[in-house]
Tab-separated table of C-alpha atoms and ligand atoms in Angstrom:
chain	number	residue	atom	x	y	z
A	249	MET	CA	20.974	-122.733	84.025
A	250	LYS	CA	18.754	-123.206	81.024
A	251	LYS	CA	19.939	-119.963	79.425
A	252	LEU	CA	23.561	-120.902	79.824
A	253	LEU	CA	23.019	-124.228	78.135
A	254	PHE	CA	21.500	-122.518	75.117
A	255	ILE	CA	24.450	-120.185	74.703
A	256	LEU	CA	26.882	-123.028	74.964
A	257	GLY	CA	24.930	-124.961	72.386
A	258	PHE	CA	24.920	-122.115	69.914
A	259	GLY	CA	28.627	-121.553	70.385
A	260	PHE	CA	29.230	-125.125	69.536
A	261	PHE	CA	27.103	-125.002	66.380
A	262	ILE	CA	28.968	-122.211	64.600
A	263	PRO	CA	32.394	-123.913	64.427
A	264	LEU	CA	30.633	-126.916	62.901
A	265	LEU	CA	29.208	-124.761	60.123
A	266	VAL	CA	32.593	-123.195	59.367
A	267	ILE	CA	34.162	-126.570	59.027
A	268	SER	CA	31.546	-127.799	56.589
A	269	ASN	CA	31.827	-124.728	54.302
A	270	THR	CA	35.299	-124.054	52.950
A	271	SER	CA	34.431	-120.691	51.235
A	272	LEU	CA	33.721	-119.161	54.647
A	273	ASP	CA	31.083	-116.625	53.486
A	274	ALA	CA	28.294	-115.885	55.907
A	275	ASP	CA	27.573	-112.308	54.795
A	276	PRO	CA	24.570	-111.664	52.572
A	277	PRO	CA	25.392	-109.580	49.472
A	278	GLN	CA	24.830	-105.828	49.683
A	279	VAL	CA	22.931	-104.377	46.742
A	280	TYR	CA	22.731	-100.717	45.794
A	281	ILE	CA	19.425	-100.113	43.983
A	282	GLU	CA	18.306	-97.130	41.943
A	283	VAL	CA	14.591	-97.029	41.174
A	284	PRO	CA	12.190	-94.076	40.704
A	285	ASP	CA	9.291	-93.939	43.154
A	286	GLU	CA	6.955	-92.400	40.553
A	287	VAL	CA	6.823	-93.268	36.848
A	288	PRO	CA	4.382	-92.557	34.007
A	289	ALA	CA	2.495	-95.805	33.266
A	290	ASP	CA	2.994	-97.500	29.882
A	291	THR	CA	6.479	-96.070	29.515
A	292	PRO	CA	9.759	-97.841	30.322
A	293	PHE	CA	11.838	-96.988	33.372
A	294	ASN	CA	15.286	-98.170	34.484
A	295	LEU	CA	16.116	-100.336	37.458
A	296	THR	CA	19.842	-100.201	38.258
A	297	LEU	CA	21.411	-102.818	40.549
A	298	SER	CA	25.009	-102.948	41.846
A	299	ALA	CA	25.991	-105.745	44.216
A	300	SER	CA	29.087	-106.165	46.398
A	301	GLU	CA	29.806	-109.477	44.618
A	302	PRO	CA	28.367	-111.441	41.649
A	303	VAL	CA	24.880	-112.653	42.537
A	304	THR	CA	21.760	-114.212	41.139
A	305	TYR	CA	19.134	-111.502	41.057
A	306	THR	CA	15.440	-112.293	41.241
A	307	ILE	CA	13.242	-109.343	40.248
A	308	LYS	CA	9.469	-109.236	40.667
A	309	TYR	CA	7.367	-106.366	39.327
A	310	ALA	CA	3.721	-106.149	38.192
A	311	GLY	CA	3.303	-109.876	37.520
A	312	LEU	CA	6.735	-110.192	35.926
A	313	GLU	CA	9.444	-112.374	37.486
A	314	LEU	CA	12.941	-112.816	36.124
A	315	THR	CA	16.357	-113.939	37.253
A	316	GLU	CA	19.767	-112.774	36.096
A	317	VAL	CA	23.307	-113.638	37.160
A	318	ALA	CA	25.344	-110.423	37.368
A	319	GLN	CA	27.052	-108.012	39.698
A	320	ASN	CA	26.014	-104.731	38.065
A	321	TYR	CA	22.788	-104.920	36.118
A	322	THR	CA	20.471	-102.365	34.525
A	323	LEU	CA	17.038	-103.409	33.426
A	324	SER	CA	14.306	-101.539	31.583
A	325	LEU	CA	10.827	-102.252	32.925
A	326	LEU	CA	7.490	-101.190	31.452
A	327	ALA	CA	5.688	-99.119	34.096
A	328	ALA	CA	2.325	-100.461	35.233
A	329	GLU	CA	-0.489	-98.203	36.410
A	330	GLY	CA	-1.082	-97.568	40.121
A	331	LEU	CA	0.914	-98.517	43.199
A	332	GLN	CA	3.145	-101.512	42.435
A	333	THR	CA	5.632	-103.400	44.584
A	334	LEU	CA	9.075	-104.014	43.146
A	335	GLU	CA	11.001	-106.812	44.859
A	336	VAL	CA	14.671	-107.569	44.359
A	337	SER	CA	16.513	-110.431	45.945
A	338	ALA	CA	20.178	-111.253	45.484
A	339	MET	CA	21.804	-114.560	46.319
A	340	ASP	CA	25.521	-115.150	46.370
A	341	GLY	CA	27.421	-118.391	45.672
A	342	SER	CA	27.124	-119.406	49.317
A	343	LYS	CA	23.355	-119.127	49.185
A	344	ASN	CA	23.396	-115.987	51.350
A	345	GLN	CA	20.449	-113.902	50.361
A	346	SER	CA	19.357	-110.294	50.778
A	347	SER	CA	15.945	-108.940	49.818
A	348	TYR	CA	14.699	-105.457	49.056
A	349	SER	CA	11.238	-104.082	48.444
A	350	TYR	CA	10.137	-100.745	46.923
A	351	GLU	CA	6.831	-99.121	46.075
A	352	VAL	CA	6.652	-97.671	42.578
A	353	TYR	CA	3.681	-95.522	41.660
A	354	GLY	CA	2.637	-95.676	37.978
A	355	ILE	CA	0.916	-92.445	36.956
A	356	ALA	CA	-2.143	-93.369	34.893
A	357	THR	CA	-2.515	-92.201	31.300
A	358	LEU	CA	-5.077	-89.476	30.485
A	359	LYS	CA	-8.672	-90.626	30.632
A	360	ALA	CA	-10.399	-88.552	27.966
A	361	SER	CA	-13.621	-88.752	25.986
A	362	MET	CA	-14.869	-86.976	22.865
A	363	SER	CA	-18.433	-86.001	22.033
A	364	LEU	CA	-19.884	-84.593	18.819
A	365	SER	CA	-23.156	-84.597	16.908
A	366	GLU	CA	-23.698	-87.657	14.740
A	367	SER	CA	-24.463	-85.745	11.556
A	368	VAL	CA	-24.204	-82.226	10.170
A	369	VAL	CA	-25.459	-80.595	6.972
A	370	ALA	CA	-22.770	-79.241	4.599
A	371	GLY	CA	-22.293	-75.522	5.278
A	372	SER	CA	-23.315	-75.764	8.941
A	373	PRO	CA	-21.310	-75.283	12.125
A	374	THR	CA	-20.614	-78.168	14.466
A	375	SER	CA	-18.836	-78.493	17.789
A	376	ILE	CA	-16.548	-81.177	19.163
A	377	LYS	CA	-15.942	-81.495	22.893
A	378	VAL	CA	-13.028	-83.341	24.454
A	379	ALA	CA	-13.303	-83.855	28.219
A	380	TRP	CA	-11.141	-85.390	30.942
A	381	PRO	CA	-11.586	-85.831	34.728
A	382	ALA	CA	-10.995	-82.567	36.584
A	383	ASP	CA	-9.185	-84.308	39.430
A	384	GLY	CA	-6.879	-86.529	37.358
A	385	LEU	CA	-3.874	-85.905	35.179
A	386	GLN	CA	-4.384	-82.833	32.962
A	387	PRO	CA	-3.336	-82.705	29.291
A	388	SER	CA	-0.458	-80.454	28.262
A	389	SER	CA	-1.925	-80.108	24.756
A	390	VAL	CA	-5.111	-81.027	22.873
A	391	ALA	CA	-5.620	-81.021	19.104
A	392	VAL	CA	-8.793	-81.816	17.145
A	393	TYR	CA	-8.809	-82.749	13.462
A	394	VAL	CA	-11.949	-82.894	11.331
A	395	ASN	CA	-11.314	-84.721	8.076
A	396	GLY	CA	-7.580	-84.190	8.645
A	397	VAL	CA	-7.912	-80.430	9.181
A	398	LEU	CA	-6.633	-79.015	12.483
A	399	GLU	CA	-9.487	-77.004	14.009
A	400	PRO	CA	-9.087	-74.029	16.348
A	401	LEU	CA	-10.149	-74.859	19.891
A	402	TYR	CA	-10.257	-73.359	23.320
A	403	GLN	CA	-10.072	-74.824	26.797
A	404	LYS	CA	-12.729	-74.324	29.446
A	405	GLY	CA	-12.009	-76.109	32.718
A	406	ASN	CA	-11.539	-79.795	31.999
A	407	GLU	CA	-12.918	-79.516	28.443
A	408	ALA	CA	-11.490	-78.470	25.085
A	409	ILE	CA	-14.050	-77.228	22.582
A	410	ALA	CA	-13.517	-77.028	18.839
A	411	LEU	CA	-15.935	-75.226	16.534
A	412	ALA	CA	-15.738	-76.352	12.941
A	413	GLY	CA	-17.479	-75.307	9.755
A	414	ILE	CA	-18.299	-78.077	7.285
A	415	PRO	CA	-17.593	-76.472	3.874
A	416	LEU	CA	-20.483	-75.633	1.548
A	417	GLY	CA	-20.717	-78.060	-1.346
A	418	SER	CA	-19.391	-81.016	0.673
A	419	PRO	CA	-20.857	-84.282	-0.650
A	420	SER	CA	-22.653	-86.734	1.641
A	421	GLN	CA	-19.853	-88.672	3.319
A	422	THR	CA	-18.446	-89.918	6.607
A	423	VAL	CA	-15.438	-87.938	7.788
A	424	PRO	CA	-12.980	-88.899	10.534
A	425	VAL	CA	-12.786	-86.774	13.681
A	426	GLN	CA	-9.664	-87.255	15.759
A	427	ALA	CA	-8.562	-85.800	19.093
A	428	VAL	CA	-4.921	-86.069	20.160
A	429	LEU	CA	-4.066	-85.294	23.783
A	430	ALA	CA	-0.538	-85.195	25.186
A	431	ASP	CA	0.605	-85.130	28.816
A	432	SER	CA	3.705	-83.647	30.394
A	433	TYR	CA	5.405	-87.084	30.290
A	434	GLY	CA	5.303	-87.148	26.485
A	435	ARG	CA	2.507	-89.706	26.302
A	436	THR	CA	-0.337	-89.225	23.835
A	437	VAL	CA	-3.914	-90.471	23.792
A	438	THR	CA	-5.781	-90.543	20.471
A	439	LEU	CA	-9.583	-90.642	20.251
A	440	ASN	CA	-11.315	-91.432	16.969
A	441	LYS	CA	-14.923	-90.891	15.908
A	442	GLN	CA	-16.887	-90.442	12.706
A	443	LEU	CA	-19.035	-87.535	11.594
A	444	THR	CA	-21.724	-87.978	8.955
A	445	VAL	CA	-21.870	-85.031	6.533
A	446	VAL	CA	-25.165	-84.635	4.685
A	447	ALA	CA	-24.961	-82.834	1.325
A	448	ASP	CA	-27.177	-79.780	0.817
A	449	GLU	CA	-28.334	-80.253	-2.778
A	450	ARG	CA	-30.064	-77.243	-4.287
A	451	GLU	CA	-30.847	-75.846	-7.702
A	452	VAL	CA	-28.586	-73.204	-9.158
A	453	GLU	CA	-30.003	-69.686	-8.912
A	454	ASN	CA	-29.316	-67.523	-11.980
A	455	LEU	CA	-28.870	-63.881	-10.959
A	456	ASN	CA	-28.346	-62.610	-14.539
A	457	LEU	CA	-26.514	-59.467	-13.363
A	458	THR	CA	-25.822	-56.804	-16.006
A	459	GLU	CA	-22.276	-56.351	-17.203
A	460	THR	CA	-22.137	-52.937	-15.506
A	461	THR	CA	-23.159	-54.336	-12.106
A	462	TYR	CA	-20.732	-57.240	-12.400
A	463	SER	CA	-17.845	-55.019	-13.563
A	464	VAL	CA	-16.812	-54.424	-9.914
A	465	VAL	CA	-15.669	-58.056	-9.761
A	466	THR	CA	-12.058	-57.947	-10.927
A	467	ALA	CA	-9.058	-60.079	-9.978
A	468	GLU	CA	-7.505	-57.010	-8.369
A	469	ALA	CA	-10.602	-56.303	-6.237
A	470	GLN	CA	-10.809	-59.944	-5.141
A	471	GLU	CA	-7.124	-59.914	-4.182
A	472	ARG	CA	-7.492	-56.686	-2.179
A	473	GLU	CA	-10.448	-58.073	-0.210
A	474	ARG	CA	-8.714	-61.372	0.412
A	475	GLU	CA	-5.637	-59.582	1.797
A	476	ALA	CA	-7.779	-57.468	4.135
A	477	LEU	CA	-9.459	-60.579	5.501
A	478	ASP	CA	-6.186	-62.482	5.921
A	479	GLY	CA	-4.846	-59.599	8.004
A	480	ALA	CA	-8.013	-59.562	10.098
A	481	TYR	CA	-7.812	-63.305	10.780
A	482	GLN	CA	-4.213	-62.914	11.985
A	483	SER	CA	-5.137	-60.231	14.525
A	484	ALA	CA	-8.045	-62.370	15.779
A	485	ARG	CA	-5.686	-65.054	17.104
A	486	THR	CA	-5.317	-63.016	20.281
A	487	ARG	CA	-8.932	-63.835	21.233
A	488	PRO	CA	-9.164	-67.638	21.499
A	489	LEU	CA	-12.134	-67.664	23.913
A	490	PRO	CA	-15.758	-66.985	22.905
A	491	LEU	CA	-16.819	-63.424	23.710
A	492	TRP	CA	-20.507	-64.325	23.417
A	493	ARG	CA	-22.752	-65.582	26.232
A	494	GLU	CA	-26.099	-65.746	24.398
A	495	PRO	CA	-27.331	-66.936	20.984
A	496	PHE	CA	-26.652	-64.641	17.995
A	497	VAL	CA	-29.368	-62.304	16.688
A	498	ILE	CA	-30.426	-61.499	13.102
A	499	PRO	CA	-28.895	-58.027	12.476
A	500	ILE	CA	-31.935	-56.447	10.762
A	501	GLU	CA	-35.594	-57.122	10.274
A	502	GLY	CA	-36.474	-57.599	6.637
A	503	ARG	CA	-37.318	-59.985	3.853
A	504	MET	CA	-34.866	-62.828	3.213
A	505	THR	CA	-34.186	-62.495	-0.517
A	506	SER	CA	-31.432	-64.993	-1.106
A	507	GLY	CA	-30.804	-67.729	1.341
A	508	TYR	CA	-27.477	-68.967	2.581
A	509	GLY	CA	-25.753	-71.748	0.680
A	510	THR	CA	-27.591	-71.378	-2.644
A	511	PRO	CA	-25.427	-72.267	-5.644
A	512	ARG	CA	-25.521	-69.168	-7.866
A	513	ARG	CA	-24.462	-67.963	-11.282
A	514	TYR	CA	-23.911	-64.184	-11.256
A	515	ILE	CA	-23.925	-63.782	-15.025
A	516	SER	CA	-25.378	-65.912	-17.781
A	517	GLY	CA	-22.946	-68.754	-18.555
A	518	GLY	CA	-20.702	-67.826	-15.591
A	519	ASN	CA	-19.201	-70.067	-12.933
A	520	VAL	CA	-21.348	-71.414	-10.122
A	521	SER	CA	-20.415	-70.275	-6.613
A	522	PHE	CA	-22.123	-70.712	-3.260
A	523	HIS	CA	-23.856	-67.854	-1.526
A	524	THR	CA	-21.841	-67.624	1.696
A	525	GLY	CA	-24.299	-65.474	3.678
A	526	ALA	CA	-27.975	-64.606	4.029
A	527	ASP	CA	-29.349	-61.592	2.105
A	528	ILE	CA	-31.972	-59.542	3.901
A	529	ALA	CA	-33.642	-56.703	1.974
A	530	ALA	CA	-34.439	-53.499	3.906
A	531	PRO	CA	-34.703	-49.794	3.082
A	532	GLN	CA	-31.531	-47.738	2.707
A	533	GLY	CA	-30.460	-46.443	6.144
A	534	THR	CA	-32.043	-49.271	8.180
A	535	PRO	CA	-29.903	-49.666	11.330
A	536	ILE	CA	-27.761	-52.826	11.418
A	537	ARG	CA	-27.183	-54.488	14.782
A	538	ALA	CA	-24.162	-56.493	15.926
A	539	SER	CA	-25.282	-60.114	15.966
A	540	ASN	CA	-23.368	-60.661	19.205
A	541	ASP	CA	-20.655	-59.328	21.523
A	542	GLY	CA	-17.259	-58.847	19.925
A	543	VAL	CA	-14.512	-56.565	18.672
A	544	VAL	CA	-14.621	-54.710	15.316
A	545	LEU	CA	-11.883	-56.048	13.034
A	546	ILE	CA	-12.779	-54.311	9.751
A	547	SER	CA	-14.860	-51.252	8.968
A	548	ASN	CA	-14.134	-50.072	5.447
A	549	PHE	CA	-15.357	-49.879	1.833
A	550	TYR	CA	-14.375	-52.588	-0.648
A	551	PRO	CA	-15.177	-52.940	-4.364
A	552	ILE	CA	-17.239	-56.170	-4.121
A	553	LYS	CA	-18.374	-56.447	-0.480
A	554	GLY	CA	-19.050	-52.698	-0.384
A	555	GLY	CA	-19.273	-51.104	3.068
A	556	LEU	CA	-18.010	-53.995	5.177
A	557	THR	CA	-17.905	-54.495	8.928
A	558	VAL	CA	-16.313	-57.626	10.382
A	559	ILE	CA	-16.765	-58.463	14.055
A	560	ASP	CA	-14.512	-60.914	15.864
A	561	HIS	CA	-16.546	-62.875	18.421
A	562	GLY	CA	-13.542	-64.852	19.719
A	563	ALA	CA	-12.932	-68.598	19.255
A	564	SER	CA	-12.293	-67.957	15.510
A	565	VAL	CA	-15.938	-66.952	14.960
A	566	PHE	CA	-16.602	-63.829	12.848
A	567	SER	CA	-19.711	-62.058	11.617
A	568	PHE	CA	-19.704	-60.086	8.327
A	569	TYR	CA	-22.020	-57.270	7.236
A	570	PHE	CA	-21.781	-56.315	3.515
A	571	HIS	CA	-23.070	-53.461	1.306
A	572	GLN	CA	-23.474	-50.864	4.095
A	573	SER	CA	-24.001	-47.180	3.308
A	574	LYS	CA	-22.632	-45.965	6.624
A	575	PHE	CA	-20.439	-47.160	9.535
A	576	LEU	CA	-21.227	-46.336	13.157
A	577	VAL	CA	-18.276	-48.197	14.732
A	578	GLN	CA	-14.523	-48.175	14.220
A	579	VAL	CA	-11.837	-50.851	14.074
A	580	GLY	CA	-10.925	-51.909	17.625
A	581	ASP	CA	-14.291	-50.955	19.123
A	582	THR	CA	-15.850	-53.435	21.538
A	583	VAL	CA	-19.487	-53.978	20.579
A	584	LYS	CA	-22.421	-55.500	22.414
A	585	ARG	CA	-25.060	-57.866	21.041
A	586	GLY	CA	-27.753	-55.723	19.387
A	587	GLN	CA	-25.635	-52.545	19.289
A	588	ILE	CA	-26.127	-50.490	16.096
A	589	ILE	CA	-22.961	-50.748	13.987
A	590	GLY	CA	-24.007	-49.233	10.631
A	591	GLU	CA	-26.762	-48.695	8.071
A	592	VAL	CA	-28.119	-50.733	5.174
A	593	GLY	CA	-26.968	-49.663	1.713
A	594	THR	CA	-26.328	-51.042	-1.753
A	595	THR	CA	-22.578	-50.563	-2.069
A	596	GLY	CA	-20.301	-53.064	-3.812
A	597	LEU	CA	-21.775	-55.928	-5.872
A	598	SER	CA	-25.435	-55.234	-5.123
A	599	THR	CA	-28.598	-54.520	-7.073
A	600	GLY	CA	-30.630	-52.898	-4.305
A	601	PRO	CA	-30.490	-52.009	-0.590
A	602	HIS	CA	-29.910	-55.157	1.438
A	603	LEU	CA	-27.659	-56.642	4.083
A	604	HIS	CA	-25.506	-59.663	3.331
A	605	TRP	CA	-24.954	-61.246	6.741
A	606	GLU	CA	-22.329	-63.939	7.038
A	607	MET	CA	-21.057	-66.105	9.910
A	608	GLN	CA	-17.625	-67.708	9.576
A	609	ILE	CA	-15.621	-70.133	11.689
A	610	ASN	CA	-11.900	-69.813	10.981
A	611	GLY	CA	-12.623	-68.492	7.491
A	612	VAL	CA	-15.247	-71.151	6.651
A	613	PRO	CA	-18.761	-69.752	6.045
A	614	THR	CA	-21.531	-71.386	8.073
A	615	ASN	CA	-25.310	-70.972	8.015
A	616	PRO	CA	-26.057	-67.749	9.988
A	617	LEU	CA	-29.474	-69.080	11.021
A	618	ASP	CA	-27.776	-72.005	12.799
A	619	TRP	CA	-26.408	-69.431	15.282
A	620	VAL	CA	-29.823	-67.904	16.100
A	621	ASP	CA	-32.101	-69.103	18.952
A	622	LYS	CA	-29.588	-71.653	20.169
A	623	LEU	CA	-26.318	-71.224	21.975
A	624	LEU	CA	-23.247	-72.664	20.259
A	625	PRO	CA	-21.205	-74.583	21.148
B	898	ZN	ZN1	-25.393	-61.994	-0.278
């Protein structure tokens, strides 16, 4: 009996409602909604709404709430990080309302950090490491600039490592170091730090070479050597990763006659240039050892550098051995740390048997002794 009464009562109520509302609309509006379920955070995404009739939309997303009267409506929203709820409600002129709720996941931007040494002496190597969480979003590209110069780098797991040579003769100054990372969504993250460069001030060494000795230095000879090196650097691009696993070794035992980085004048009244390697005097024929693992890029005689071997150690790091009398390796050979590659001589611009040993990063000379007894980077 009770149940029957209820039904009767309800049936009576509806006609009353119809009478009081002349528009006769009891149906809530239907809304077709297009929204992505995953979006890169900090970038805009579109929310597209199409209703069956004109409505008042109320949209709530990541702390934002707005209303708009429309039937078809497209809105650009700035994606927030993490799981966010997007709520849409639509109300028609008869106050009929429909509500919709979606979960939108905002993919976080790259979380990266950069580390480098605080200061470096002019003419020395330095390394810059950019790291990001191994389990998060991975960068699609990483670039490192030291004082505006793009440095070669290589990736190892969730780190990118750049080796840079601070040019000889650089004054004491603070230079900007910048890392730019991009992700596959086109977003970039820029990290900025400062590097203090300390000048290496030294007195000019006057070599007072005779005209005959210095006569090998001609514009033509310099051009020929430069071309050979440019070609070698090009072929080295195929080895972006370091081939070395241990610190570098000094290629020969002997007396250091002219240190790296000394400003020198070859002839009286001549121009001052920096000594880009370390000179080690040793008897003619003393075996020269590869300072580390690598691949022979050059093994040939040149007018100024004399008998020259260049070894590519990967990661844009090269070792140079000048003034040799004899070669014991060929271009393309893979060499091991400590392997004999040639013999000491006095070929090219030289006044006695010695080895000029040079260490370059991407064509920039660095102090060879900085590579000994410690593992870089
Ligand atoms: Zn030298």
